[in-house]
Amino acid sequence: MSTPEADLSLFIPIIQTNPLAWKMRQNASGFAPLNQKYGQNDKEEYNEGDALHRALEHIRTVKEKGAVEERHLQTVEDIAWKSGLAPEDIDTLLDVALSGPFDLPILLQYLIPTAFGLVQHPADGPTQWVPNPTADHCWATAEAVKTRMLKCLIPATLIPESAVVRAFSRLCASNCSNNTKVLFFRWLIAMFDFIDGKEEMNSLYGFFFSFLQEETMSCYICNFLYLLTKRENVKPFRVRKLLEFQSKVGMQPYLQALLSLYRSFCPDLITISLPPKRKFYFKTTDSIWQAAVCIVKERNQKSPLPSVKLTIGTAYSHPQKKKWNSGCVIPMPTSSHVSKEEQDEEGDSSSLEVMLSGQKSFPLEQLHTFSQLLDNIQDVELPSQMCSVLKSAPLLHYLNCIQDETVWLRLSYWMSQELKEGCTWCKVSNYTSEEEFRKFLDIIISAQCFLQEGFPSSEVFLYKSLPLWDGISCRTEYLQLLSWIPLGNFSEIKPLLCDSLTQLFFTSSIYHKCSVLYSLKQLLENWLLWHAMKVSMKSTLSISADTPMIALNSVSELIYYVGWLSTIALRLEKNSSFLLHFILDFFEMVSDMYLNYNLPLVVIFPRGVFYPALLTSDSIALNRLCYIMYRYRVNLTASKENALIYQERLKFNKTYQEFNEYVTALVDCLWTSTSFEKDHYLYIDPQILEKTKIREYKKSLNLINHPALLPYSINFLLQVKGWPNEKELSLSSIQKKKWNWYLDYLLLEELHGLHLFMESSLDIADSASSAHTHPAHKTPKTCMSEPV
Amino acid sequence: MALLRPLDKLPTLDVATILLLGAEETLLEQLGVAIIKACEGSAKVQVHVASCLPLPTDRECFRPRIDLIVFVLSLRSKYSLRTVEASLPHVDASFFLGKVCFLVTGVRQEPNASIHMDTVRKMATTYHSPLLFGDLEVECFRASVAQRLIQILQICAGHVPGLSALNLLSLMKPSLELTTQET
């Protein structure tokens, strides 16, 4: 490994990347100074191109070596290092440089026109070369010239694949010196990503492979093969050859890299154990060339190199480093069938996939729609970087329908790693900022929403990181993970989730409480949807009988838990109406569980939620409460028909009793004004109430005087003022006819919930006469406490 | 006096007092600043910082009633754990009815930790006190820890009607049976 390197170092000139040095060099060579900025003006551009052509022309026509030729070679070098060479010039130079140890002028005479396609194919000529008396001298000179030529092969845009193939065939045919070969391969490795196609090169894989036997260059060949290898190149005989070679030279890192690549393609062929991964397998690619390409690129900024990334070479040479830098970056899914131009910006991180994915597969870059997926579903091959499927909707569809367990394992392994590494509050992470982690969570969440199920790894991550979470960083995203916890046994979830969540919930701000409640509502919704889907699939699939029971228990326990949280949160936040809305949101869904989600379960909200909502000063909350009560009634009435509930009617009796209690309380408060009387839930000793000095305290919570409805009643009175003969505003004047007008007015003010509740829960039988009677005569219509 | 008692002094009107206790004094001071900053304009909070108990007796008369003691310990130093352990016997038992909590910092560098997380967990369960985690070295985490401590402090100082420190403690206890709450 060290010997070729030592030899080579003699041949690597120190290239000054300093523009001043170039300028001086140009001046010394006696040429007209070339402009610093390529393409700055037409005349200079012409000069440069002209000079190059003149130089090549001259080299072609010259008969003897000497100053002239040297000058022209110099010109070519200067131009190459400055603005790069066009594809056809590279073709020419490569051809010349590798055609064998000729006397250069003769060689040029043969080859330059050939390269331009003027005379017969050079393969006829060069092989008949016989050493002449001055061979030694000529040989040495030719070697030096070739080296210089190879070194100045800096592409301005791309390198044609055909040129490389031809050069390689020439390299095989003629007996080039080892140094030339090594230099050629080093050039190939450095410029690998600038070659416009790899297919033809890949078809020469066997020839490249045979070069491995030459120990001096095996390190470069390995590196090159590492870049070139595709799945179908890995053959048993090659593996044998490699292992044989390995036993000869020992476990060299470059060989190890190639072996591990082979093993990743065909694990069944390579059974030997390889040492753990290293950070660097290969020597870094030649930096002079890189620097030169950089400078050329910089100069030609007006015509940038098409989609070529300099990092590609380095990314290959130390794949581990890439991982460290990438953080939570998710590449686009790619496969092998695109040319360089089509690849997007992510090309460098996905180039491994380009090699890994098979020949016949449908290019993933072109997979955009569901119909495309349907047409090509047999040809779709998942990318090697599983994470990239998260961004592609058709691939997620595909993932959803394949039965392969390993695919999910790969995905969840990667995801749990990334989540662990990226989580800013669990681990000091230099690679990801909070912003990046948030984006990463967003991608996971959108994938989960798409698949309508949570990833197991994100669930585990949630349980692990929740105790350490501060409740603020990435709140929206993190809590969304919570809403995708799969429906399971709640007693298993509870110790993992609820303990930390409860502590956090009680010690954090009201906004945090609201967002937790919101995500718990989404969790409930997801569970209900899953359950509904399972029930609908039950006819086709045989599901064990206890599955619905587990689901029922989990859902009811979740509702109890949220009810408990809400009760205490309302106390903590002093019955904040903002919080109350989130709680009522949750219970609005709960009230409609039976009809909307076909779940044979009705869970009534706790008193801790009902009474704060009843005694609120927020009319919207009161309206929503009435609406929820109305929905409860509809659901309870419907559930009487359900066989399962009928079986468990003893358990449900309690639900009916609770509901009836609430209905009575609501009607007592708003209509009959009897809530403070004996045997009612809000009973308070009249003596105490007398002490408050409130006149008519009994009526203080009815539809007119309720703190939430007071503005409405006053507004109503202001509108009907003067009717008939009103002198002053008196709330008690809303009676009889006016009472009915008032109810209509409330409906006009969009208090639909109140209206619906009134229609459903009040005895409508006497509604005709109610216009003339006092509202207090109405009686609440409670639900029958026992199912029929 | 040796024992620190929660109720041996009268409370100052509308003022809540928090005592931060731990070996890492710079972190404690930063946290104190964060607490003061977090409740600026909303509530009156006094922050006291001490490296260990018992508190010096000479200025005892100037010291207000302490509503909440926060033991701060870092997973990275055994010394901080020892300091906390040495100070705990100087706290009256009635403090542990909800007026003590443990704050663990340095969780993010867990591989470098010299104290195992379980040790801290065990200590918190032994003393029936809630355990909070938060990295005090980072500004944003410090601010959120300060917010949470203020929430607890408000309850401990009796500024939230209908809830006492003991009440909160029982709510946050992990092994709480939720279904029994419903009856």
PDB file of N, CA and C in Angstrom, chain B residues 29-90:
ATOM      1  N   GLU B  29     -27.996  29.814  40.859  1.00  0.00           N
ATOM      2  CA  GLU B  29     -28.216  31.247  40.692  1.00  0.00           C
ATOM      3  C   GLU B  29     -28.855  31.558  39.351  1.00  0.00           C
ATOM      4  N   GLN B  30     -28.374  30.851  38.322  1.00  0.00           N
ATOM      5  CA  GLN B  30     -28.980  31.052  36.994  1.00  0.00           C
ATOM      6  C   GLN B  30     -30.452  30.672  37.010  1.00  0.00           C
ATOM      7  N   LEU B  31     -30.741  29.578  37.700  1.00  0.00           N
ATOM      8  CA  LEU B  31     -32.136  29.146  37.786  1.00  0.00           C
ATOM      9  C   LEU B  31     -32.962  30.173  38.541  1.00  0.00           C
ATOM     10  N   GLY B  32     -32.379  30.696  39.617  1.00  0.00           N
ATOM     11  CA  GLY B  32     -33.071  31.725  40.391  1.00  0.00           C
ATOM     12  C   GLY B  32     -33.411  32.933  39.543  1.00  0.00           C
ATOM     13  N   VAL B  33     -32.436  33.356  38.750  1.00  0.00           N
ATOM     14  CA  VAL B  33     -32.669  34.497  37.854  1.00  0.00           C
ATOM     15  C   VAL B  33     -33.801  34.168  36.885  1.00  0.00           C
ATOM     16  N   ALA B  34     -33.767  32.933  36.380  1.00  0.00           N
ATOM     17  CA  ALA B  34     -34.802  32.526  35.429  1.00  0.00           C
ATOM     18  C   ALA B  34     -36.176  32.554  36.082  1.00  0.00           C
ATOM     19  N   ILE B  35     -36.242  32.123  37.355  1.00  0.00           N
ATOM     20  CA  ILE B  35     -37.537  32.111  38.043  1.00  0.00           C
ATOM     21  C   ILE B  35     -38.059  33.531  38.221  1.00  0.00           C
ATOM     22  N   ILE B  36     -37.161  34.402  38.674  1.00  0.00           N
ATOM     23  CA  ILE B  36     -37.560  35.797  38.879  1.00  0.00           C
ATOM     24  C   ILE B  36     -38.060  36.395  37.567  1.00  0.00           C
ATOM     25  N   LYS B  37     -37.330  36.058  36.485  1.00  0.00           N
ATOM     26  CA  LYS B  37     -37.670  36.595  35.179  1.00  0.00           C
ATOM     27  C   LYS B  37     -39.026  36.059  34.707  1.00  0.00           C
ATOM     28  N   ALA B  38     -39.263  34.785  35.003  1.00  0.00           N
ATOM     29  CA  ALA B  38     -40.476  34.144  34.491  1.00  0.00           C
ATOM     30  C   ALA B  38     -41.733  34.695  35.149  1.00  0.00           C
ATOM     31  N   CYS B  39     -41.605  35.104  36.429  1.00  0.00           N
ATOM     32  CA  CYS B  39     -42.840  35.557  37.076  1.00  0.00           C
ATOM     33  C   CYS B  39     -42.837  37.072  37.242  1.00  0.00           C
ATOM     34  N   GLU B  40     -42.091  37.743  36.400  1.00  0.00           N
ATOM     35  CA  GLU B  40     -42.053  39.195  36.453  1.00  0.00           C
ATOM     36  C   GLU B  40     -43.449  39.753  36.166  1.00  0.00           C
ATOM     37  N   GLY B  41     -43.928  40.566  37.061  1.00  0.00           N
ATOM     38  CA  GLY B  41     -45.205  41.213  36.801  1.00  0.00           C
ATOM     39  C   GLY B  41     -46.418  40.386  37.154  1.00  0.00           C
ATOM     40  N   SER B  42     -46.250  39.082  37.317  1.00  0.00           N
ATOM     41  CA  SER B  42     -47.437  38.269  37.585  1.00  0.00           C
ATOM     42  C   SER B  42     -47.550  37.893  39.064  1.00  0.00           C
ATOM     43  N   ALA B  43     -46.446  37.535  39.682  1.00  0.00           N
ATOM     44  CA  ALA B  43     -46.515  37.107  41.076  1.00  0.00           C
ATOM     45  C   ALA B  43     -45.253  37.528  41.802  1.00  0.00           C
ATOM     46  N   LYS B  44     -45.372  37.652  43.101  1.00  0.00           N
ATOM     47  CA  LYS B  44     -44.188  38.013  43.895  1.00  0.00           C
ATOM     48  C   LYS B  44     -43.529  36.730  44.372  1.00  0.00           C
ATOM     49  N   VAL B  45     -42.324  36.534  43.953  1.00  0.00           N
ATOM     50  CA  VAL B  45     -41.613  35.317  44.334  1.00  0.00           C
ATOM     51  C   VAL B  45     -40.244  35.692  44.883  1.00  0.00           C
ATOM     52  N   GLN B  46     -39.905  35.078  46.003  1.00  0.00           N
ATOM     53  CA  GLN B  46     -38.566  35.267  46.545  1.00  0.00           C
ATOM     54  C   GLN B  46     -37.771  33.989  46.337  1.00  0.00           C
ATOM     55  N   VAL B  47     -36.549  34.152  45.863  1.00  0.00           N
ATOM     56  CA  VAL B  47     -35.721  32.976  45.642  1.00  0.00           C
ATOM     57  C   VAL B  47     -34.561  32.987  46.620  1.00  0.00           C
ATOM     58  N   HIS B  48     -34.423  31.916  47.372  1.00  0.00           N
ATOM     59  CA  HIS B  48     -33.275  31.763  48.256  1.00  0.00           C
ATOM     60  C   HIS B  48     -32.429  30.615  47.742  1.00  0.00           C
ATOM     61  N   VAL B  49     -31.122  30.817  47.828  1.00  0.00           N
ATOM     62  CA  VAL B  49     -30.213  29.790  47.334  1.00  0.00           C
ATOM     63  C   VAL B  49     -29.296  29.372  48.461  1.00  0.00           C
ATOM     64  N   ALA B  50     -29.135  28.078  48.654  1.00  0.00           N
ATOM     65  CA  ALA B  50     -28.204  27.590  49.671  1.00  0.00           C
ATOM     66  C   ALA B  50     -27.488  26.379  49.118  1.00  0.00           C
ATOM     67  N   SER B  51     -26.248  26.184  49.576  1.00  0.00           N
ATOM     68  CA  SER B  51     -25.517  25.017  49.084  1.00  0.00           C
ATOM     69  C   SER B  51     -25.774  23.798  49.960  1.00  0.00           C
ATOM     70  N   CYS B  52     -26.150  24.017  51.205  1.00  0.00           N
ATOM     71  CA  CYS B  52     -26.457  22.856  52.036  1.00  0.00           C
ATOM     72  C   CYS B  52     -27.277  23.305  53.249  1.00  0.00           C
ATOM     73  N   LEU B  53     -27.836  22.342  53.923  1.00  0.00           N
ATOM     74  CA  LEU B  53     -28.568  22.601  55.178  1.00  0.00           C
ATOM     75  C   LEU B  53     -27.687  22.132  56.337  1.00  0.00           C
ATOM     76  N   PRO B  54     -27.864  22.560  57.564  1.00  0.00           N
ATOM     77  CA  PRO B  54     -28.804  23.591  57.997  1.00  0.00           C
ATOM     78  C   PRO B  54     -28.405  24.999  57.561  1.00  0.00           C
ATOM     79  N   LEU B  55     -29.393  25.847  57.475  1.00  0.00           N
ATOM     80  CA  LEU B  55     -29.142  27.244  57.120  1.00  0.00           C
ATOM     81  C   LEU B  55     -28.503  27.944  58.307  1.00  0.00           C
ATOM     82  N   PRO B  56     -27.685  28.932  58.063  1.00  0.00           N
ATOM     83  CA  PRO B  56     -27.046  29.642  59.193  1.00  0.00           C
ATOM     84  C   PRO B  56     -28.084  30.264  60.123  1.00  0.00           C
ATOM     85  N   THR B  57     -27.808  30.193  61.394  1.00  0.00           N
ATOM     86  CA  THR B  57     -28.810  30.613  62.385  1.00  0.00           C
ATOM     87  C   THR B  57     -28.818  32.118  62.619  1.00  0.00           C
ATOM     88  N   ASP B  58     -27.705  32.801  62.301  1.00  0.00           N
ATOM     89  CA  ASP B  58     -27.613  34.202  62.693  1.00  0.00           C
ATOM     90  C   ASP B  58     -28.637  35.101  61.994  1.00  0.00           C
ATOM     91  N   ARG B  59     -29.005  34.750  60.788  1.00  0.00           N
ATOM     92  CA  ARG B  59     -29.962  35.603  60.087  1.00  0.00           C
ATOM     93  C   ARG B  59     -31.350  34.968  60.034  1.00  0.00           C
ATOM     94  N   GLU B  60     -31.560  34.056  60.937  1.00  0.00           N
ATOM     95  CA  GLU B  60     -32.799  33.301  60.967  1.00  0.00           C
ATOM     96  C   GLU B  60     -34.034  34.215  61.012  1.00  0.00           C
ATOM     97  N   CYS B  61     -33.921  35.294  61.818  1.00  0.00           N
ATOM     98  CA  CYS B  61     -35.087  36.142  62.015  1.00  0.00           C
ATOM     99  C   CYS B  61     -35.487  36.910  60.763  1.00  0.00           C
ATOM    100  N   PHE B  62     -34.519  37.100  59.842  1.00  0.00           N
ATOM    101  CA  PHE B  62     -34.844  37.854  58.619  1.00  0.00           C
ATOM    102  C   PHE B  62     -35.405  36.961  57.520  1.00  0.00           C
ATOM    103  N   ARG B  63     -35.315  35.679  57.760  1.00  0.00           N
ATOM    104  CA  ARG B  63     -35.681  34.752  56.692  1.00  0.00           C
ATOM    105  C   ARG B  63     -37.197  34.572  56.659  1.00  0.00           C
ATOM    106  N   PRO B  64     -37.794  34.655  55.471  1.00  0.00           N
ATOM    107  CA  PRO B  64     -39.245  34.447  55.406  1.00  0.00           C
ATOM    108  C   PRO B  64     -39.589  32.958  55.487  1.00  0.00           C
ATOM    109  N   ARG B  65     -40.853  32.675  55.535  1.00  0.00           N
ATOM    110  CA  ARG B  65     -41.288  31.288  55.532  1.00  0.00           C
ATOM    111  C   ARG B  65     -41.002  30.670  54.171  1.00  0.00           C
ATOM    112  N   ILE B  66     -40.506  29.472  54.202  1.00  0.00           N
ATOM    113  CA  ILE B  66     -40.157  28.825  52.937  1.00  0.00           C
ATOM    114  C   ILE B  66     -41.301  27.909  52.512  1.00  0.00           C
ATOM    115  N   ASP B  67     -41.767  28.108  51.282  1.00  0.00           N
ATOM    116  CA  ASP B  67     -42.916  27.348  50.812  1.00  0.00           C
ATOM    117  C   ASP B  67     -42.525  26.099  50.034  1.00  0.00           C
ATOM    118  N   LEU B  68     -41.371  26.153  49.423  1.00  0.00           N
ATOM    119  CA  LEU B  68     -40.977  25.011  48.603  1.00  0.00           C
ATOM    120  C   LEU B  68     -39.461  24.867  48.618  1.00  0.00           C
ATOM    121  N   ILE B  69     -39.010  23.645  48.876  1.00  0.00           N
ATOM    122  CA  ILE B  69     -37.574  23.383  48.799  1.00  0.00           C
ATOM    123  C   ILE B  69     -37.309  22.557  47.556  1.00  0.00           C
ATOM    124  N   VAL B  70     -36.381  23.015  46.731  1.00  0.00           N
ATOM    125  CA  VAL B  70     -36.007  22.260  45.536  1.00  0.00           C
ATOM    126  C   VAL B  70     -34.582  21.767  45.720  1.00  0.00           C
ATOM    127  N   PHE B  71     -34.417  20.470  45.753  1.00  0.00           N
ATOM    128  CA  PHE B  71     -33.072  19.897  45.822  1.00  0.00           C
ATOM    129  C   PHE B  71     -32.580  19.681  44.401  1.00  0.00           C
ATOM    130  N   VAL B  72     -31.522  20.392  44.071  1.00  0.00           N
ATOM    131  CA  VAL B  72     -30.989  20.286  42.714  1.00  0.00           C
ATOM    132  C   VAL B  72     -29.784  19.380  42.752  1.00  0.00           C
ATOM    133  N   LEU B  73     -29.783  18.354  41.944  1.00  0.00           N
ATOM    134  CA  LEU B  73     -28.585  17.523  41.867  1.00  0.00           C
ATOM    135  C   LEU B  73     -28.246  17.205  40.430  1.00  0.00           C
ATOM    136  N   SER B  74     -26.960  17.090  40.209  1.00  0.00           N
ATOM    137  CA  SER B  74     -26.482  16.840  38.856  1.00  0.00           C
ATOM    138  C   SER B  74     -26.062  15.380  38.751  1.00  0.00           C
ATOM    139  N   LEU B  75     -26.444  14.766  37.653  1.00  0.00           N
ATOM    140  CA  LEU B  75     -26.080  13.365  37.461  1.00  0.00           C
ATOM    141  C   LEU B  75     -24.582  13.201  37.272  1.00  0.00           C
ATOM    142  N   ARG B  76     -23.915  14.294  36.994  1.00  0.00           N
ATOM    143  CA  ARG B  76     -22.502  14.176  36.671  1.00  0.00           C
ATOM    144  C   ARG B  76     -21.599  14.242  37.899  1.00  0.00           C
ATOM    145  N   SER B  77     -22.150  14.707  39.032  1.00  0.00           N
ATOM    146  CA  SER B  77     -21.242  14.780  40.168  1.00  0.00           C
ATOM    147  C   SER B  77     -21.819  14.054  41.376  1.00  0.00           C
ATOM    148  N   LYS B  78     -21.034  13.170  41.899  1.00  0.00           N
ATOM    149  CA  LYS B  78     -21.452  12.435  43.093  1.00  0.00           C
ATOM    150  C   LYS B  78     -21.541  13.384  44.277  1.00  0.00           C
ATOM    151  N   TYR B  79     -20.731  14.411  44.211  1.00  0.00           N
ATOM    152  CA  TYR B  79     -20.707  15.376  45.313  1.00  0.00           C
ATOM    153  C   TYR B  79     -22.073  16.016  45.498  1.00  0.00           C
ATOM    154  N   SER B  80     -22.725  16.326  44.379  1.00  0.00           N
ATOM    155  CA  SER B  80     -24.035  16.968  44.493  1.00  0.00           C
ATOM    156  C   SER B  80     -25.030  16.037  45.164  1.00  0.00           C
ATOM    157  N   LEU B  81     -24.928  14.758  44.848  1.00  0.00           N
ATOM    158  CA  LEU B  81     -25.824  13.784  45.480  1.00  0.00           C
ATOM    159  C   LEU B  81     -25.540  13.715  46.980  1.00  0.00           C
ATOM    160  N   ARG B  82     -24.263  13.699  47.329  1.00  0.00           N
ATOM    161  CA  ARG B  82     -23.897  13.596  48.753  1.00  0.00           C
ATOM    162  C   ARG B  82     -24.373  14.825  49.523  1.00  0.00           C
ATOM    163  N   THR B  83     -24.241  15.997  48.880  1.00  0.00           N
ATOM    164  CA  THR B  83     -24.696  17.224  49.544  1.00  0.00           C
ATOM    165  C   THR B  83     -26.185  17.152  49.843  1.00  0.00           C
ATOM    166  N   VAL B  84     -26.935  16.695  48.828  1.00  0.00           N
ATOM    167  CA  VAL B  84     -28.383  16.614  49.014  1.00  0.00           C
ATOM    168  C   VAL B  84     -28.708  15.611  50.116  1.00  0.00           C
ATOM    169  N   GLU B  85     -28.028  14.487  50.066  1.00  0.00           N
ATOM    170  CA  GLU B  85     -28.299  13.456  51.066  1.00  0.00           C
ATOM    171  C   GLU B  85     -27.971  13.945  52.472  1.00  0.00           C
ATOM    172  N   ALA B  86     -26.897  14.732  52.569  1.00  0.00           N
ATOM    173  CA  ALA B  86     -26.522  15.249  53.883  1.00  0.00           C
ATOM    174  C   ALA B  86     -27.523  16.294  54.372  1.00  0.00           C
ATOM    175  N   SER B  87     -28.134  17.005  53.434  1.00  0.00           N
ATOM    176  CA  SER B  87     -29.053  18.070  53.831  1.00  0.00           C
ATOM    177  C   SER B  87     -30.439  17.558  54.186  1.00  0.00           C
ATOM    178  N   LEU B  88     -30.815  16.446  53.602  1.00  0.00           N
ATOM    179  CA  LEU B  88     -32.179  15.953  53.793  1.00  0.00           C
ATOM    180  C   LEU B  88     -32.575  15.742  55.253  1.00  0.00           C
ATOM    181  N   PRO B  89     -31.706  15.243  56.119  1.00  0.00           N
ATOM    182  CA  PRO B  89     -32.119  15.057  57.513  1.00  0.00           C
ATOM    183  C   PRO B  89     -32.443  16.359  58.247  1.00  0.00           C
ATOM    184  N   HIS B  90     -32.012  17.468  57.675  1.00  0.00           N
ATOM    185  CA  HIS B  90     -32.281  18.743  58.340  1.00  0.00           C
ATOM    186  C   HIS B  90     -33.626  19.340  57.940  1.00  0.00           C
TER     187      HIS B  90
END
